[in-house]
């Protein structure tokens, strides 16, 4: 009996060791992100901006000013022989790699650091992006590079104390705080309403900084930001933030929520601007969370101008299919974090519909993808 138990224990240990070894090998397997599909090369840069007018309610120390790292992807001139930028800068990689399912030095991007702005257009439309709770913008590189390659300048906010890790240029590291996430909320709706207000203020602060950036001489974006064509979008809680921002700030011309439950007074007041919701495949939508999500989305969409509201779902996707997770760590499918759709295919569909929406409402370029089901993407269903 003892011998049989020892044999089973040995087998169990070998299986665990084998799984750990396999995961570690996969973490360091080289992955090339899907290439952008637009005509432009892609540049990437970052800013460290502090809102001196606002104390940070999420910070562990009272009186700390709200400080944000904001990444930008943008249409760039083609530079011969330029090397792509690392997925994460070295300091970020050192602080974050133990939290990533894929080692950042094994992920190849298509962005060039601080590349010159493309000169094809005088001004480019602007998008502001918010990631999901705990995430950072680089984990959506595949989506953001593609938009930049089609002529959008994107500013992506890293929500300090909500992202798992933020690394400031001087090396300071800010970890997530209990005030910055919803993990221990006794009332999810109340806590979400409070937090979405902070994130929405982050976006409006960035809007203010973009006005200054556009008029300051000596930077890559001087006089090249068309802030009359500004959209806001995000994934998960970032999507909820996008809807709230477009409700409270007239500078937002269109917004998109990618698979995020809504919070804030946009649920009561509605949204009177173009709005799109992209959600994962929820099947029969039989549980309470799903019904709450659908009710909130429908309440807001009912207030959107006629013909400017869209609600689609993508078959066989899950929540993290909208991030880079879908293309660089397929093992997450075994844990139910990714749907059965091919990861690259899911991202391809997402990129197409995000761009179609903003092309229509920021660039006055209607897309047949917004008219209803398309044979090119049979996985997409239009919800009513």
GROMACS .gro file of C-alpha atoms in nm:
model
  384
    1UNK     CA    1   0.000   0.000   0.000
    2UNK     CA    2   0.278   0.240   0.100
    3UNK     CA    3   0.469   0.156  -0.216
    4UNK     CA    4   0.166   0.230  -0.435
    5UNK     CA    5   0.118   0.563  -0.255
    6UNK     CA    6   0.484   0.655  -0.311
    7UNK     CA    7   0.457   0.569  -0.680
    8UNK     CA    8   0.147   0.788  -0.716
    9UNK     CA    9   0.319   1.070  -0.528
   10UNK     CA   10   0.622   1.044  -0.758
   11UNK     CA   11   0.399   1.051  -1.065
   12UNK     CA   12   0.218   1.358  -0.929
   13UNK     CA   13   0.546   1.538  -0.861
   14UNK     CA   14   0.676   1.456  -1.209
   15UNK     CA   15   0.354   1.586  -1.367
   16UNK     CA   16   0.372   1.910  -1.167
   17UNK     CA   17   0.739   1.960  -1.249
   18UNK     CA   18   0.669   1.884  -1.614
   19UNK     CA   19   0.385   2.136  -1.627
   20UNK     CA   20   0.595   2.405  -1.458
   21UNK     CA   21   0.883   2.338  -1.695
   22UNK     CA   22   0.652   2.352  -1.996
   23UNK     CA   23   0.500   2.681  -1.882
   24UNK     CA   24   0.847   2.828  -1.827
   25UNK     CA   25   0.957   2.717  -2.174
   26UNK     CA   26   0.644   2.871  -2.323
   27UNK     CA   27   0.707   3.195  -2.134
   28UNK     CA   28   1.038   3.239  -2.314
   29UNK     CA   29   0.928   3.115  -2.656
   30UNK     CA   30   0.976   3.395  -2.910
   31UNK     CA   31   0.646   3.548  -3.023
   32UNK     CA   32   0.609   3.801  -3.304
   33UNK     CA   33   0.293   4.006  -3.261
   34UNK     CA   34   0.061   4.024  -3.564
   35UNK     CA   35   0.183   4.295  -3.801
   36UNK     CA   36  -0.013   4.620  -3.834
   37UNK     CA   37  -0.226   4.632  -4.149
   38UNK     CA   38  -0.208   5.003  -4.232
   39UNK     CA   39   0.025   5.197  -4.464
   40UNK     CA   40   0.219   5.376  -4.190
   41UNK     CA   41   0.510   5.263  -3.980
   42UNK     CA   42   0.439   5.289  -3.606
   43UNK     CA   43   0.618   5.503  -3.351
   44UNK     CA   44   0.598   5.469  -2.974
   45UNK     CA   45   0.684   5.714  -2.700
   46UNK     CA   46   0.580   5.776  -2.339
   47UNK     CA   47   0.510   6.067  -2.104
   48UNK     CA   48   0.505   6.113  -1.727
   49UNK     CA   49   0.236   6.367  -1.637
   50UNK     CA   50   0.130   6.486  -1.290
   51UNK     CA   51  -0.202   6.653  -1.218
   52UNK     CA   52  -0.093   6.917  -0.968
   53UNK     CA   53  -0.457   7.018  -0.911
   54UNK     CA   54  -0.564   6.676  -0.784
   55UNK     CA   55  -0.470   6.467  -0.484
   56UNK     CA   56  -0.470   6.096  -0.563
   57UNK     CA   57  -0.746   5.914  -0.371
   58UNK     CA   58  -0.596   5.578  -0.467
   59UNK     CA   59  -0.244   5.645  -0.335
   60UNK     CA   60  -0.122   5.489  -0.009
   61UNK     CA   61  -0.007   5.829   0.121
   62UNK     CA   62  -0.241   6.125   0.175
   63UNK     CA   63  -0.160   6.433  -0.032
   64UNK     CA   64   0.009   6.248  -0.320
   65UNK     CA   65  -0.064   6.417  -0.651
   66UNK     CA   66  -0.215   6.202  -0.925
   67UNK     CA   67   0.071   6.095  -1.155
   68UNK     CA   68   0.023   5.903  -1.479
   69UNK     CA   69   0.245   5.731  -1.731
   70UNK     CA   70   0.087   5.781  -2.072
   71UNK     CA   71   0.206   5.580  -2.374
   72UNK     CA   72   0.158   5.694  -2.731
   73UNK     CA   73   0.146   5.494  -3.053
   74UNK     CA   74   0.134   5.701  -3.371
   75UNK     CA   75   0.173   5.694  -3.751
   76UNK     CA   76   0.542   5.725  -3.823
   77UNK     CA   77   0.765   5.779  -4.121
   78UNK     CA   78   0.941   5.467  -4.241
   79UNK     CA   79   1.297   5.459  -4.107
   80UNK     CA   80   1.537   5.227  -4.288
   81UNK     CA   81   1.704   4.973  -4.059
   82UNK     CA   82   1.519   5.086  -3.743
   83UNK     CA   83   1.486   4.825  -3.469
   84UNK     CA   84   1.151   4.761  -3.306
   85UNK     CA   85   1.108   4.877  -2.949
   86UNK     CA   86   1.096   4.614  -2.670
   87UNK     CA   87   0.751   4.511  -2.553
   88UNK     CA   88   0.836   4.670  -2.219
   89UNK     CA   89   1.122   4.908  -2.128
   90UNK     CA   90   1.386   4.735  -1.916
   91UNK     CA   91   1.276   4.885  -1.582
   92UNK     CA   92   0.916   4.785  -1.649
   93UNK     CA   93   1.025   4.437  -1.749
   94UNK     CA   94   1.221   4.391  -1.427
   95UNK     CA   95   0.922   4.497  -1.220
   96UNK     CA   96   0.650   4.324  -1.421
   97UNK     CA   97   0.781   4.004  -1.578
   98UNK     CA   98   0.682   3.789  -1.283
   99UNK     CA   99   0.324   3.909  -1.337
  100UNK     CA  100   0.316   3.848  -1.713
  101UNK     CA  101   0.220   3.515  -1.859
  102UNK     CA  102   0.488   3.570  -2.123
  103UNK     CA  103   0.840   3.703  -2.067
  104UNK     CA  104   0.844   4.052  -2.217
  105UNK     CA  105   1.183   4.004  -2.383
  106UNK     CA  106   1.036   3.721  -2.592
  107UNK     CA  107   0.766   3.940  -2.749
  108UNK     CA  108   0.853   4.127  -3.068
  109UNK     CA  109   0.662   4.446  -3.147
  110UNK     CA  110   0.644   4.650  -3.468
  111UNK     CA  111   0.693   4.993  -3.308
  112UNK     CA  112   0.994   5.220  -3.340
  113UNK     CA  113   1.090   5.423  -3.035
  114UNK     CA  114   1.050   5.801  -3.080
  115UNK     CA  115   1.023   5.764  -3.459
  116UNK     CA  116   0.948   6.081  -3.660
  117UNK     CA  117   0.579   6.144  -3.721
  118UNK     CA  118   0.453   6.065  -4.072
  119UNK     CA  119   0.405   6.382  -4.275
  120UNK     CA  120   0.127   6.260  -4.508
  121UNK     CA  121  -0.134   6.454  -4.312
  122UNK     CA  122  -0.115   6.788  -4.133
  123UNK     CA  123  -0.329   6.670  -3.843
  124UNK     CA  124  -0.433   6.325  -3.727
  125UNK     CA  125  -0.738   6.211  -3.528
  126UNK     CA  126  -0.670   6.128  -3.164
  127UNK     CA  127  -0.778   5.832  -2.953
  128UNK     CA  128  -0.740   5.795  -2.576
  129UNK     CA  129  -0.727   5.438  -2.448
  130UNK     CA  130  -0.774   5.288  -2.100
  131UNK     CA  131  -0.673   4.925  -2.028
  132UNK     CA  132  -0.859   4.675  -1.815
  133UNK     CA  133  -0.826   4.658  -1.438
  134UNK     CA  134  -0.474   4.559  -1.337
  135UNK     CA  135  -0.342   4.584  -1.693
  136UNK     CA  136  -0.109   4.829  -1.868
  137UNK     CA  137  -0.141   4.968  -2.221
  138UNK     CA  138   0.142   4.765  -2.371
  139UNK     CA  139  -0.066   4.452  -2.316
  140UNK     CA  140  -0.284   4.582  -2.602
  141UNK     CA  141   0.005   4.655  -2.839
  142UNK     CA  142  -0.145   4.449  -3.123
  143UNK     CA  143  -0.462   4.661  -3.130
  144UNK     CA  144  -0.292   4.997  -3.073
  145UNK     CA  145  -0.017   4.943  -3.331
  146UNK     CA  146  -0.278   4.862  -3.593
  147UNK     CA  147  -0.478   5.179  -3.526
  148UNK     CA  148  -0.161   5.388  -3.543
  149UNK     CA  149  -0.067   5.228  -3.875
  150UNK     CA  150  -0.398   5.355  -4.014
  151UNK     CA  151  -0.338   5.716  -3.913
  152UNK     CA  152  -0.457   5.748  -3.553
  153UNK     CA  153  -0.250   5.899  -3.274
  154UNK     CA  154  -0.325   5.703  -2.957
  155UNK     CA  155  -0.256   5.812  -2.601
  156UNK     CA  156  -0.295   5.519  -2.363
  157UNK     CA  157  -0.319   5.580  -1.990
  158UNK     CA  158  -0.165   5.356  -1.727
  159UNK     CA  159  -0.404   5.393  -1.429
  160UNK     CA  160  -0.169   5.431  -1.133
  161UNK     CA  161  -0.257   5.218  -0.827
  162UNK     CA  162  -0.508   5.020  -1.037
  163UNK     CA  163  -0.253   4.866  -1.274
  164UNK     CA  164  -0.061   4.588  -1.102
  165UNK     CA  165   0.267   4.772  -1.158
  166UNK     CA  166   0.359   5.120  -1.278
  167UNK     CA  167   0.723   5.225  -1.321
  168UNK     CA  168   0.798   5.596  -1.337
  169UNK     CA  169   1.096   5.730  -1.534
  170UNK     CA  170   1.302   5.786  -1.217
  171UNK     CA  171   1.263   5.420  -1.122
  172UNK     CA  172   0.986   5.453  -0.862
  173UNK     CA  173   0.746   5.161  -0.867
  174UNK     CA  174   0.378   5.197  -0.777
  175UNK     CA  175   0.187   4.879  -0.703
  176UNK     CA  176  -0.189   4.836  -0.704
  177UNK     CA  177  -0.367   4.946  -0.386
  178UNK     CA  178  -0.693   4.826  -0.234
  179UNK     CA  179  -0.850   5.164  -0.316
  180UNK     CA  180  -0.739   5.124  -0.677
  181UNK     CA  181  -0.923   4.801  -0.754
  182UNK     CA  182  -1.256   4.637  -0.686
  183UNK     CA  183  -1.135   4.309  -0.536
  184UNK     CA  184  -1.261   4.368  -0.183
  185UNK     CA  185  -1.556   4.595  -0.256
  186UNK     CA  186  -1.857   4.533  -0.033
  187UNK     CA  187  -2.076   4.702  -0.295
  188UNK     CA  188  -1.937   4.652  -0.644
  189UNK     CA  189  -2.162   4.918  -0.797
  190UNK     CA  190  -2.075   5.186  -0.542
  191UNK     CA  191  -1.703   5.111  -0.554
  192UNK     CA  192  -1.712   5.098  -0.933
  193UNK     CA  193  -1.889   5.433  -0.949
  194UNK     CA  194  -1.623   5.592  -0.730
  195UNK     CA  195  -1.332   5.439  -0.919
  196UNK     CA  196  -1.468   5.516  -1.266
  197UNK     CA  197  -1.485   5.881  -1.158
  198UNK     CA  198  -1.109   5.875  -1.086
  199UNK     CA  199  -1.028   5.710  -1.417
  200UNK     CA  200  -1.258   5.950  -1.604
  201UNK     CA  201  -1.078   6.244  -1.443
  202UNK     CA  202  -0.752   6.088  -1.564
  203UNK     CA  203  -0.884   6.103  -1.920
  204UNK     CA  204  -1.004   6.461  -1.897
  205UNK     CA  205  -0.668   6.559  -1.747
  206UNK     CA  206  -0.492   6.394  -2.041
  207UNK     CA  207  -0.721   6.584  -2.278
  208UNK     CA  208  -0.601   6.906  -2.113
  209UNK     CA  209  -0.239   6.800  -2.150
  210UNK     CA  210  -0.291   6.721  -2.518
  211UNK     CA  211  -0.403   7.081  -2.578
  212UNK     CA  212  -0.072   7.196  -2.429
  213UNK     CA  213   0.126   6.932  -2.616
  214UNK     CA  214  -0.030   7.043  -2.942
  215UNK     CA  215   0.074   7.405  -2.894
  216UNK     CA  216   0.418   7.354  -2.737
  217UNK     CA  217   0.704   7.376  -2.981
  218UNK     CA  218   0.972   7.114  -3.011
  219UNK     CA  219   0.778   6.790  -2.973
  220UNK     CA  220   0.675   6.534  -3.231
  221UNK     CA  221   0.305   6.622  -3.206
  222UNK     CA  222   0.320   7.002  -3.223
  223UNK     CA  223   0.019   7.123  -3.428
  224UNK     CA  224  -0.044   6.768  -3.550
  225UNK     CA  225  -0.320   6.662  -3.306
  226UNK     CA  226  -0.668   6.715  -3.442
  227UNK     CA  227  -0.848   6.746  -3.110
  228UNK     CA  228  -1.179   6.814  -3.284
  229UNK     CA  229  -1.167   6.445  -3.383
  230UNK     CA  230  -1.111   6.281  -3.047
  231UNK     CA  231  -1.245   5.942  -2.937
  232UNK     CA  232  -1.213   5.743  -2.615
  233UNK     CA  233  -1.214   5.364  -2.585
  234UNK     CA  234  -1.103   5.094  -2.348
  235UNK     CA  235  -1.120   4.733  -2.242
  236UNK     CA  236  -1.316   4.608  -1.940
  237UNK     CA  237  -1.313   4.882  -1.673
  238UNK     CA  238  -1.140   5.100  -1.929
  239UNK     CA  239  -1.445   5.058  -2.152
  240UNK     CA  240  -1.672   5.171  -1.870
  241UNK     CA  241  -1.447   5.474  -1.831
  242UNK     CA  242  -1.478   5.557  -2.200
  243UNK     CA  243  -1.857   5.572  -2.177
  244UNK     CA  244  -1.845   5.786  -1.863
  245UNK     CA  245  -1.594   6.029  -2.017
  246UNK     CA  246  -1.799   6.075  -2.332
  247UNK     CA  247  -2.099   6.153  -2.110
  248UNK     CA  248  -1.922   6.422  -1.903
  249UNK     CA  249  -1.685   6.586  -2.154
  250UNK     CA  250  -1.795   6.740  -2.484
  251UNK     CA  251  -1.444   6.699  -2.627
  252UNK     CA  252  -1.512   6.328  -2.667
  253UNK     CA  253  -1.686   6.279  -3.003
  254UNK     CA  254  -1.731   5.900  -2.991
  255UNK     CA  255  -1.661   5.620  -2.745
  256UNK     CA  256  -1.626   5.244  -2.736
  257UNK     CA  257  -1.658   4.989  -2.457
  258UNK     CA  258  -1.478   4.661  -2.519
  259UNK     CA  259  -1.634   4.401  -2.288
  260UNK     CA  260  -1.676   4.617  -1.980
  261UNK     CA  261  -1.962   4.645  -1.728
  262UNK     CA  262  -2.076   5.007  -1.707
  263UNK     CA  263  -2.043   5.228  -1.400
  264UNK     CA  264  -2.104   5.594  -1.324
  265UNK     CA  265  -2.397   5.824  -1.387
  266UNK     CA  266  -2.386   5.752  -1.760
  267UNK     CA  267  -2.614   5.461  -1.666
  268UNK     CA  268  -2.884   5.705  -1.554
  269UNK     CA  269  -2.812   6.006  -1.776
  270UNK     CA  270  -2.740   5.816  -2.097
  271UNK     CA  271  -2.499   5.897  -2.376
  272UNK     CA  272  -2.593   6.122  -2.666
  273UNK     CA  273  -2.297   6.050  -2.891
  274UNK     CA  274  -2.187   5.758  -3.110
  275UNK     CA  275  -2.117   5.453  -2.894
  276UNK     CA  276  -2.011   5.098  -2.970
  277UNK     CA  277  -1.996   4.793  -2.746
  278UNK     CA  278  -1.790   4.488  -2.839
  279UNK     CA  279  -1.839   4.193  -2.608
  280UNK     CA  280  -1.717   3.839  -2.577
  281UNK     CA  281  -1.939   3.543  -2.659
  282UNK     CA  282  -2.182   3.513  -2.367
  283UNK     CA  283  -2.389   3.237  -2.522
  284UNK     CA  284  -2.737   3.214  -2.371
  285UNK     CA  285  -2.660   3.485  -2.111
  286UNK     CA  286  -2.822   3.294  -1.826
  287UNK     CA  287  -2.647   3.428  -1.513
  288UNK     CA  288  -2.710   3.742  -1.308
  289UNK     CA  289  -2.381   3.914  -1.404
  290UNK     CA  290  -2.459   3.873  -1.773
  291UNK     CA  291  -2.811   4.012  -1.732
  292UNK     CA  292  -2.676   4.311  -1.537
  293UNK     CA  293  -2.421   4.378  -1.811
  294UNK     CA  294  -2.684   4.357  -2.085
  295UNK     CA  295  -2.930   4.579  -1.900
  296UNK     CA  296  -2.669   4.850  -1.847
  297UNK     CA  297  -2.555   4.841  -2.208
  298UNK     CA  298  -2.909   4.852  -2.343
  299UNK     CA  299  -3.002   5.139  -2.112
  300UNK     CA  300  -2.718   5.351  -2.246
  301UNK     CA  301  -2.757   5.246  -2.610
  302UNK     CA  302  -3.123   5.346  -2.598
  303UNK     CA  303  -3.013   5.709  -2.550
  304UNK     CA  304  -2.755   5.717  -2.830
  305UNK     CA  305  -2.854   5.906  -3.149
  306UNK     CA  306  -3.044   5.685  -3.392
  307UNK     CA  307  -2.810   5.484  -3.613
  308UNK     CA  308  -2.500   5.568  -3.408
  309UNK     CA  309  -2.523   5.289  -3.149
  310UNK     CA  310  -2.373   4.942  -3.203
  311UNK     CA  311  -2.360   4.626  -2.993
  312UNK     CA  312  -2.173   4.327  -3.128
  313UNK     CA  313  -2.037   4.004  -2.988
  314UNK     CA  314  -1.763   3.780  -3.127
  315UNK     CA  315  -1.832   3.407  -3.126
  316UNK     CA  316  -1.603   3.178  -2.924
  317UNK     CA  317  -1.418   3.463  -2.749
  318UNK     CA  318  -1.363   3.528  -2.379
  319UNK     CA  319  -1.273   3.844  -2.189
  320UNK     CA  320  -0.897   3.832  -2.253
  321UNK     CA  321  -0.927   3.764  -2.625
  322UNK     CA  322  -0.927   4.143  -2.667
  323UNK     CA  323  -0.574   4.181  -2.527
  324UNK     CA  324  -0.235   4.055  -2.645
  325UNK     CA  325  -0.289   3.750  -2.423
  326UNK     CA  326  -0.478   3.600  -2.715
  327UNK     CA  327  -0.170   3.591  -2.936
  328UNK     CA  328   0.118   3.515  -2.705
  329UNK     CA  329   0.005   3.256  -2.453
  330UNK     CA  330  -0.248   3.009  -2.585
  331UNK     CA  331  -0.224   2.795  -2.268
  332UNK     CA  332  -0.462   3.042  -2.104
  333UNK     CA  333  -0.734   2.871  -2.305
  334UNK     CA  334  -0.701   2.572  -2.072
  335UNK     CA  335  -0.792   2.797  -1.777
  336UNK     CA  336  -1.100   2.941  -1.949
  337UNK     CA  337  -0.939   3.284  -1.996
  338UNK     CA  338  -0.945   3.255  -2.376
  339UNK     CA  339  -1.219   3.126  -2.602
  340UNK     CA  340  -1.181   2.855  -2.863
  341UNK     CA  341  -1.141   3.105  -3.148
  342UNK     CA  342  -0.791   3.126  -3.294
  343UNK     CA  343  -0.619   3.403  -3.098
  344UNK     CA  344  -0.490   3.592  -3.399
  345UNK     CA  345  -0.827   3.566  -3.572
  346UNK     CA  346  -1.005   3.713  -3.270
  347UNK     CA  347  -0.765   4.006  -3.257
  348UNK     CA  348  -0.800   4.057  -3.632
  349UNK     CA  349  -1.177   4.089  -3.594
  350UNK     CA  350  -1.147   4.327  -3.300
  351UNK     CA  351  -0.904   4.549  -3.488
  352UNK     CA  352  -1.134   4.565  -3.790
  353UNK     CA  353  -1.443   4.673  -3.595
  354UNK     CA  354  -1.264   4.921  -3.368
  355UNK     CA  355  -1.119   5.093  -3.672
  356UNK     CA  356  -1.448   5.079  -3.866
  357UNK     CA  357  -1.628   5.260  -3.584
  358UNK     CA  358  -1.373   5.537  -3.539
  359UNK     CA  359  -1.325   5.573  -3.916
  360UNK     CA  360  -1.698   5.641  -3.941
  361UNK     CA  361  -1.728   5.892  -3.659
  362UNK     CA  362  -1.386   6.062  -3.648
  363UNK     CA  363  -1.279   6.037  -4.012
  364UNK     CA  364  -1.619   6.053  -4.187
  365UNK     CA  365  -1.545   5.726  -4.367
  366UNK     CA  366  -1.847   5.495  -4.343
  367UNK     CA  367  -1.775   5.123  -4.323
  368UNK     CA  368  -1.999   4.839  -4.443
  369UNK     CA  369  -1.898   4.650  -4.129
  370UNK     CA  370  -2.127   4.875  -3.927
  371UNK     CA  371  -2.435   4.800  -4.138
  372UNK     CA  372  -2.486   4.447  -4.012
  373UNK     CA  373  -2.346   4.093  -4.042
  374UNK     CA  374  -2.057   4.063  -4.289
  375UNK     CA  375  -1.946   3.749  -4.474
  376UNK     CA  376  -1.584   3.848  -4.404
  377UNK     CA  377  -1.641   3.808  -4.030
  378UNK     CA  378  -1.916   3.549  -3.976
  379UNK     CA  379  -1.812   3.525  -3.608
  380UNK     CA  380  -1.961   3.870  -3.542
  381UNK     CA  381  -2.319   3.892  -3.427
  382UNK     CA  382  -2.517   4.216  -3.398
  383UNK     CA  383  -2.719   4.224  -3.077
  384UNK     CA  384  -3.047   4.406  -3.029
   0.00000   0.00000   0.00000
